[in-house]
């Protein structure tokens, strides 16, 4: 289903970010809240040959994998009025440029609020995406991230900013997948620097 179909006739929309959107939304929004969604786990299983890598050495960015027992922390952004159409237009280019993405509406639970969840739009790269790389060890993913760079910047920046967000905004959440890849990537970087 296209995002425009999901939000037809709505004057406001929440958009959930779990990757680079947590620190770089690049669209106007009314407000944002840290919180989580249930039923998904964040994984560095999606390749990126534009923003954080290239055709020869694709970077790795996060996508979500369905898991009934998991939750994923991130940021939800509320867009209102003309921001709804503007943000969707922007995100459709940013998130779906290569195809193989789906959009879903999910329940978003804001941290520290006793309010019921709100519905939020979510972009997920699927296994149908030609750049879907799938699982690998933390060491393999960390090495790939440490060596990749794209038009938006170094893949390591993406990883470190996401880890920084989790430590700063969600210090009570242990994201072992994220932090083990961060440790592996930093080990590769330190070895490369020592070899110079």
Short mmCIF file of the C-alpha atoms (twelve columns), coordinates in Angstrom:
data_MODEL
# 
_entry.id   MODEL 
# 
loop_
_atom_site.group_PDB 
_atom_site.id 
_atom_site.type_symbol 
_atom_site.label_atom_id 
_atom_site.label_alt_id 
_atom_site.label_comp_id 
_atom_site.label_asym_id 
_atom_site.label_seq_id 
_atom_site.Cartn_x 
_atom_site.Cartn_y 
_atom_site.Cartn_z 
_atom_site.pdbx_PDB_model_num 
ATOM 1   C CA . UNK A 1   0.000  0.000   0.000  1 
ATOM 2   C CA . UNK A 2   1.287  3.470   -0.861 1 
ATOM 3   C CA . UNK A 3   1.729  6.006   1.968  1 
ATOM 4   C CA . UNK A 4   -0.651 8.390   0.197  1 
ATOM 5   C CA . UNK A 5   -3.390 5.733   0.328  1 
ATOM 6   C CA . UNK A 6   -2.850 5.188   4.056  1 
ATOM 7   C CA . UNK A 7   -3.134 8.869   4.939  1 
ATOM 8   C CA . UNK A 8   -5.757 10.001  2.431  1 
ATOM 9   C CA . UNK A 9   -7.916 12.657  4.037  1 
ATOM 10  C CA . UNK A 10  -5.855 12.942  7.234  1 
ATOM 11  C CA . UNK A 11  -4.726 16.350  8.466  1 
ATOM 12  C CA . UNK A 12  -1.978 14.907  10.673 1 
ATOM 13  C CA . UNK A 13  0.293  11.887  10.610 1 
ATOM 14  C CA . UNK A 14  2.925  10.310  12.839 1 
ATOM 15  C CA . UNK A 15  6.008  8.902   11.077 1 
ATOM 16  C CA . UNK A 16  8.259  6.451   12.944 1 
ATOM 17  C CA . UNK A 17  12.009 6.592   12.348 1 
ATOM 18  C CA . UNK A 18  14.376 3.883   13.540 1 
ATOM 19  C CA . UNK A 19  17.526 4.605   11.482 1 
ATOM 20  C CA . UNK A 20  18.922 7.888   10.199 1 
ATOM 21  C CA . UNK A 21  15.563 9.610   10.712 1 
ATOM 22  C CA . UNK A 22  16.238 9.631   14.478 1 
ATOM 23  C CA . UNK A 23  18.967 12.248  13.991 1 
ATOM 24  C CA . UNK A 24  18.300 13.616  10.506 1 
ATOM 25  C CA . UNK A 25  14.629 13.760  9.583  1 
ATOM 26  C CA . UNK A 26  15.158 16.500  6.949  1 
ATOM 27  C CA . UNK A 27  11.465 17.359  6.825  1 
ATOM 28  C CA . UNK A 28  9.383  19.829  8.807  1 
ATOM 29  C CA . UNK A 29  7.338  18.422  11.666 1 
ATOM 30  C CA . UNK A 30  5.185  19.740  14.491 1 
ATOM 31  C CA . UNK A 31  6.717  17.689  17.302 1 
ATOM 32  C CA . UNK A 32  8.652  14.505  17.957 1 
ATOM 33  C CA . UNK A 33  8.627  11.853  20.664 1 
ATOM 34  C CA . UNK A 34  11.009 9.061   21.603 1 
ATOM 35  C CA . UNK A 35  9.321  5.700   21.991 1 
ATOM 36  C CA . UNK A 36  8.953  2.250   20.534 1 
ATOM 37  C CA . UNK A 37  6.967  -0.079  18.330 1 
ATOM 38  C CA . UNK A 38  6.325  -3.740  19.062 1 
ATOM 39  C CA . UNK A 39  6.664  -6.813  16.862 1 
ATOM 40  C CA . UNK A 40  9.842  -5.754  15.032 1 
ATOM 41  C CA . UNK A 41  13.587 -5.904  15.605 1 
ATOM 42  C CA . UNK A 42  16.084 -3.503  14.006 1 
ATOM 43  C CA . UNK A 43  18.798 -5.181  11.923 1 
ATOM 44  C CA . UNK A 44  21.683 -3.980  9.721  1 
ATOM 45  C CA . UNK A 45  20.549 -6.274  6.918  1 
ATOM 46  C CA . UNK A 46  19.853 -3.754  4.170  1 
ATOM 47  C CA . UNK A 47  22.485 -2.680  1.652  1 
ATOM 48  C CA . UNK A 48  22.952 0.903   0.534  1 
ATOM 49  C CA . UNK A 49  24.792 1.756   -2.692 1 
ATOM 50  C CA . UNK A 50  23.892 5.451   -2.677 1 
ATOM 51  C CA . UNK A 51  23.753 7.242   0.692  1 
ATOM 52  C CA . UNK A 52  26.245 5.108   2.691  1 
ATOM 53  C CA . UNK A 53  27.988 2.972   0.078  1 
ATOM 54  C CA . UNK A 54  28.458 2.414   -3.644 1 
ATOM 55  C CA . UNK A 55  27.997 -0.359  -6.213 1 
ATOM 56  C CA . UNK A 56  31.405 -1.892  -5.470 1 
ATOM 57  C CA . UNK A 57  31.108 -1.704  -1.709 1 
ATOM 58  C CA . UNK A 58  27.543 -1.207  -0.518 1 
ATOM 59  C CA . UNK A 59  27.102 0.083   2.997  1 
ATOM 60  C CA . UNK A 60  24.730 -1.426  5.529  1 
ATOM 61  C CA . UNK A 61  21.758 0.383   7.011  1 
ATOM 62  C CA . UNK A 62  18.940 -0.809  9.217  1 
ATOM 63  C CA . UNK A 63  15.619 -2.314  8.335  1 
ATOM 64  C CA . UNK A 64  13.016 -4.022  10.497 1 
ATOM 65  C CA . UNK A 65  12.396 -7.750  10.752 1 
ATOM 66  C CA . UNK A 66  9.134  -9.063  12.156 1 
ATOM 67  C CA . UNK A 67  9.536  -10.643 15.585 1 
ATOM 68  C CA . UNK A 68  6.547  -10.942 17.905 1 
ATOM 69  C CA . UNK A 69  8.735  -10.774 21.025 1 
ATOM 70  C CA . UNK A 70  10.786 -7.731  19.976 1 
ATOM 71  C CA . UNK A 71  10.421 -3.977  20.166 1 
ATOM 72  C CA . UNK A 72  12.312 -1.233  18.364 1 
ATOM 73  C CA . UNK A 73  13.035 2.183   19.822 1 
ATOM 74  C CA . UNK A 74  13.180 5.309   17.726 1 
ATOM 75  C CA . UNK A 75  11.492 8.650   17.172 1 
ATOM 76  C CA . UNK A 76  7.999  9.424   15.920 1 
ATOM 77  C CA . UNK A 77  7.447  12.740  14.165 1 
ATOM 78  C CA . UNK A 78  4.035  14.347  13.934 1 
ATOM 79  C CA . UNK A 79  3.447  16.180  10.672 1 
ATOM 80  C CA . UNK A 80  0.348  18.317  10.153 1 
ATOM 81  C CA . UNK A 81  -1.392 20.187  7.348  1 
ATOM 82  C CA . UNK A 82  0.843  20.699  4.303  1 
ATOM 83  C CA . UNK A 83  3.713  18.956  6.162  1 
ATOM 84  C CA . UNK A 84  1.946  15.623  5.576  1 
ATOM 85  C CA . UNK A 85  2.240  15.774  1.793  1 
ATOM 86  C CA . UNK A 86  5.694  17.410  1.879  1 
ATOM 87  C CA . UNK A 87  7.150  14.798  4.240  1 
ATOM 88  C CA . UNK A 88  5.689  11.880  2.274  1 
ATOM 89  C CA . UNK A 89  7.031  13.264  -0.985 1 
ATOM 90  C CA . UNK A 90  10.477 13.603  0.598  1 
ATOM 91  C CA . UNK A 91  10.415 10.182  2.293  1 
ATOM 92  C CA . UNK A 92  9.215  8.406   -0.836 1 
ATOM 93  C CA . UNK A 93  12.389 9.564   -2.568 1 
ATOM 94  C CA . UNK A 94  14.703 9.065   0.412  1 
ATOM 95  C CA . UNK A 95  13.408 5.681   1.546  1 
ATOM 96  C CA . UNK A 96  12.094 4.014   -1.580 1 
ATOM 97  C CA . UNK A 97  14.485 5.157   -4.307 1 
ATOM 98  C CA . UNK A 98  15.551 1.550   -5.042 1 
ATOM 99  C CA . UNK A 99  12.190 -0.143  -4.598 1 
ATOM 100 C CA . UNK A 100 11.581 -3.145  -2.368 1 
ATOM 101 C CA . UNK A 101 10.052 -1.128  0.474  1 
ATOM 102 C CA . UNK A 102 6.702  -1.473  2.148  1 
ATOM 103 C CA . UNK A 103 4.877  1.008   4.314  1 
ATOM 104 C CA . UNK A 104 2.776  0.004   7.284  1 
ATOM 105 C CA . UNK A 105 0.801  1.680   10.012 1 
ATOM 106 C CA . UNK A 106 1.881  0.488   13.456 1 
ATOM 107 C CA . UNK A 107 1.163  1.364   17.082 1 
ATOM 108 C CA . UNK A 108 3.754  3.766   18.497 1 
ATOM 109 C CA . UNK A 109 4.177  3.970   22.270 1 
ATOM 110 C CA . UNK A 110 5.726  7.232   23.485 1 
ATOM 111 C CA . UNK A 111 8.202  6.829   26.316 1 
ATOM 112 C CA . UNK A 112 6.957  7.819   29.753 1 
ATOM 113 C CA . UNK A 113 3.369  8.439   28.679 1 
ATOM 114 C CA . UNK A 114 0.327  6.653   29.987 1 
ATOM 115 C CA . UNK A 115 -1.598 7.630   26.860 1 
ATOM 116 C CA . UNK A 116 -2.750 4.937   24.420 1 
ATOM 117 C CA . UNK A 117 -0.461 4.367   21.417 1 
ATOM 118 C CA . UNK A 118 -0.830 6.415   18.237 1 
ATOM 119 C CA . UNK A 119 -0.753 5.014   14.728 1 
ATOM 120 C CA . UNK A 120 2.510  5.806   12.925 1 
ATOM 121 C CA . UNK A 121 3.679  5.268   9.361  1 
ATOM 122 C CA . UNK A 122 6.697  3.028   8.959  1 
ATOM 123 C CA . UNK A 123 8.991  2.288   5.979  1 
ATOM 124 C CA . UNK A 124 10.561 -1.183  5.852  1 
ATOM 125 C CA . UNK A 125 13.041 -2.564  3.304  1 
ATOM 126 C CA . UNK A 126 11.965 -6.079  2.407  1 
ATOM 127 C CA . UNK A 127 13.765 -9.157  1.138  1 
ATOM 128 C CA . UNK A 128 12.401 -8.192  -2.306 1 
ATOM 129 C CA . UNK A 129 14.680 -5.148  -2.314 1 
ATOM 130 C CA . UNK A 130 17.629 -5.813  -4.664 1 
ATOM 131 C CA . UNK A 131 19.946 -4.409  -1.981 1 
ATOM 132 C CA . UNK A 132 18.682 -6.624  0.826  1 
ATOM 133 C CA . UNK A 133 21.811 -8.325  2.227  1 
ATOM 134 C CA . UNK A 134 20.361 -10.353 5.070  1 
ATOM 135 C CA . UNK A 135 22.067 -11.570 8.226  1 
ATOM 136 C CA . UNK A 136 25.800 -11.793 8.842  1 
ATOM 137 C CA . UNK A 137 28.018 -11.811 11.925 1 
ATOM 138 C CA . UNK A 138 28.589 -8.592  13.846 1 
ATOM 139 C CA . UNK A 139 32.237 -8.741  12.733 1 
ATOM 140 C CA . UNK A 140 31.342 -9.029  9.036  1 
ATOM 141 C CA . UNK A 141 28.756 -6.243  9.229  1 
ATOM 142 C CA . UNK A 142 31.104 -4.036  11.279 1 
ATOM 143 C CA . UNK A 143 33.913 -4.496  8.760  1 
ATOM 144 C CA . UNK A 144 31.623 -3.679  5.843  1 
ATOM 145 C CA . UNK A 145 30.370 -0.557  7.617  1 
ATOM 146 C CA . UNK A 146 33.905 0.568   8.508  1 
ATOM 147 C CA . UNK A 147 34.950 0.365   4.837  1 
ATOM 148 C CA . UNK A 148 31.885 1.885   3.115  1 
ATOM 149 C CA . UNK A 149 31.183 5.438   2.052  1 
ATOM 150 C CA . UNK A 150 28.407 6.958   -0.083 1 
ATOM 151 C CA . UNK A 151 27.118 10.304  -1.295 1 
ATOM 152 C CA . UNK A 152 25.679 11.219  2.129  1 
ATOM 153 C CA . UNK A 153 28.794 10.236  4.033  1 
ATOM 154 C CA . UNK A 154 30.699 7.402   5.654  1 
ATOM 155 C CA . UNK A 155 28.694 4.373   6.724  1 
ATOM 156 C CA . UNK A 156 30.485 4.494   10.079 1 
ATOM 157 C CA . UNK A 157 28.834 7.870   10.791 1 
ATOM 158 C CA . UNK A 158 25.400 6.268   10.319 1 
ATOM 159 C CA . UNK A 159 26.261 3.494   12.774 1 
ATOM 160 C CA . UNK A 160 27.828 5.782   15.392 1 
ATOM 161 C CA . UNK A 161 24.996 8.323   15.273 1 
ATOM 162 C CA . UNK A 162 22.394 5.592   15.733 1 
ATOM 163 C CA . UNK A 163 24.329 4.121   18.672 1 
ATOM 164 C CA . UNK A 164 24.720 7.613   20.165 1 
ATOM 165 C CA . UNK A 165 20.976 8.218   19.857 1 
ATOM 166 C CA . UNK A 166 20.219 4.954   21.656 1 
ATOM 167 C CA . UNK A 167 22.658 5.702   24.487 1 
ATOM 168 C CA . UNK A 168 21.441 9.287   24.915 1 
ATOM 169 C CA . UNK A 169 17.699 8.892   24.381 1 
ATOM 170 C CA . UNK A 170 17.084 5.266   25.390 1 
ATOM 171 C CA . UNK A 171 19.810 4.436   27.938 1 
ATOM 172 C CA . UNK A 172 17.660 1.725   29.507 1 
ATOM 173 C CA . UNK A 173 17.465 -0.247  26.219 1 
ATOM 174 C CA . UNK A 174 20.146 -2.835  25.450 1 
ATOM 175 C CA . UNK A 175 20.329 -3.113  21.659 1 
ATOM 176 C CA . UNK A 176 22.885 -5.911  21.479 1 
ATOM 177 C CA . UNK A 177 22.777 -6.132  17.665 1 
ATOM 178 C CA . UNK A 178 23.561 -2.432  17.282 1 
ATOM 179 C CA . UNK A 179 26.208 -2.227  20.005 1 
ATOM 180 C CA . UNK A 180 28.042 -5.411  18.953 1 
ATOM 181 C CA . UNK A 181 28.299 -4.087  15.367 1 
ATOM 182 C CA . UNK A 182 29.506 -0.731  16.698 1 
ATOM 183 C CA . UNK A 183 32.253 -2.494  18.712 1 
ATOM 184 C CA . UNK A 184 33.269 -4.582  15.692 1 
ATOM 185 C CA . UNK A 185 33.412 -1.550  13.377 1 
ATOM 186 C CA . UNK A 186 35.474 0.471   15.866 1 
ATOM 187 C CA . UNK A 187 37.914 -2.457  16.183 1 
ATOM 188 C CA . UNK A 188 38.372 -2.450  12.402 1 
ATOM 189 C CA . UNK A 189 38.928 1.311   12.387 1 
ATOM 190 C CA . UNK A 190 41.517 1.096   15.189 1 
ATOM 191 C CA . UNK A 191 43.359 -1.693  13.297 1 
ATOM 192 C CA . UNK A 192 43.360 0.373   10.113 1 
ATOM 193 C CA . UNK A 193 44.693 3.420   11.959 1 
ATOM 194 C CA . UNK A 194 47.397 1.352   13.673 1 
ATOM 195 C CA . UNK A 195 48.508 -0.047  10.308 1 
ATOM 196 C CA . UNK A 196 49.163 3.421   8.872  1 
# 
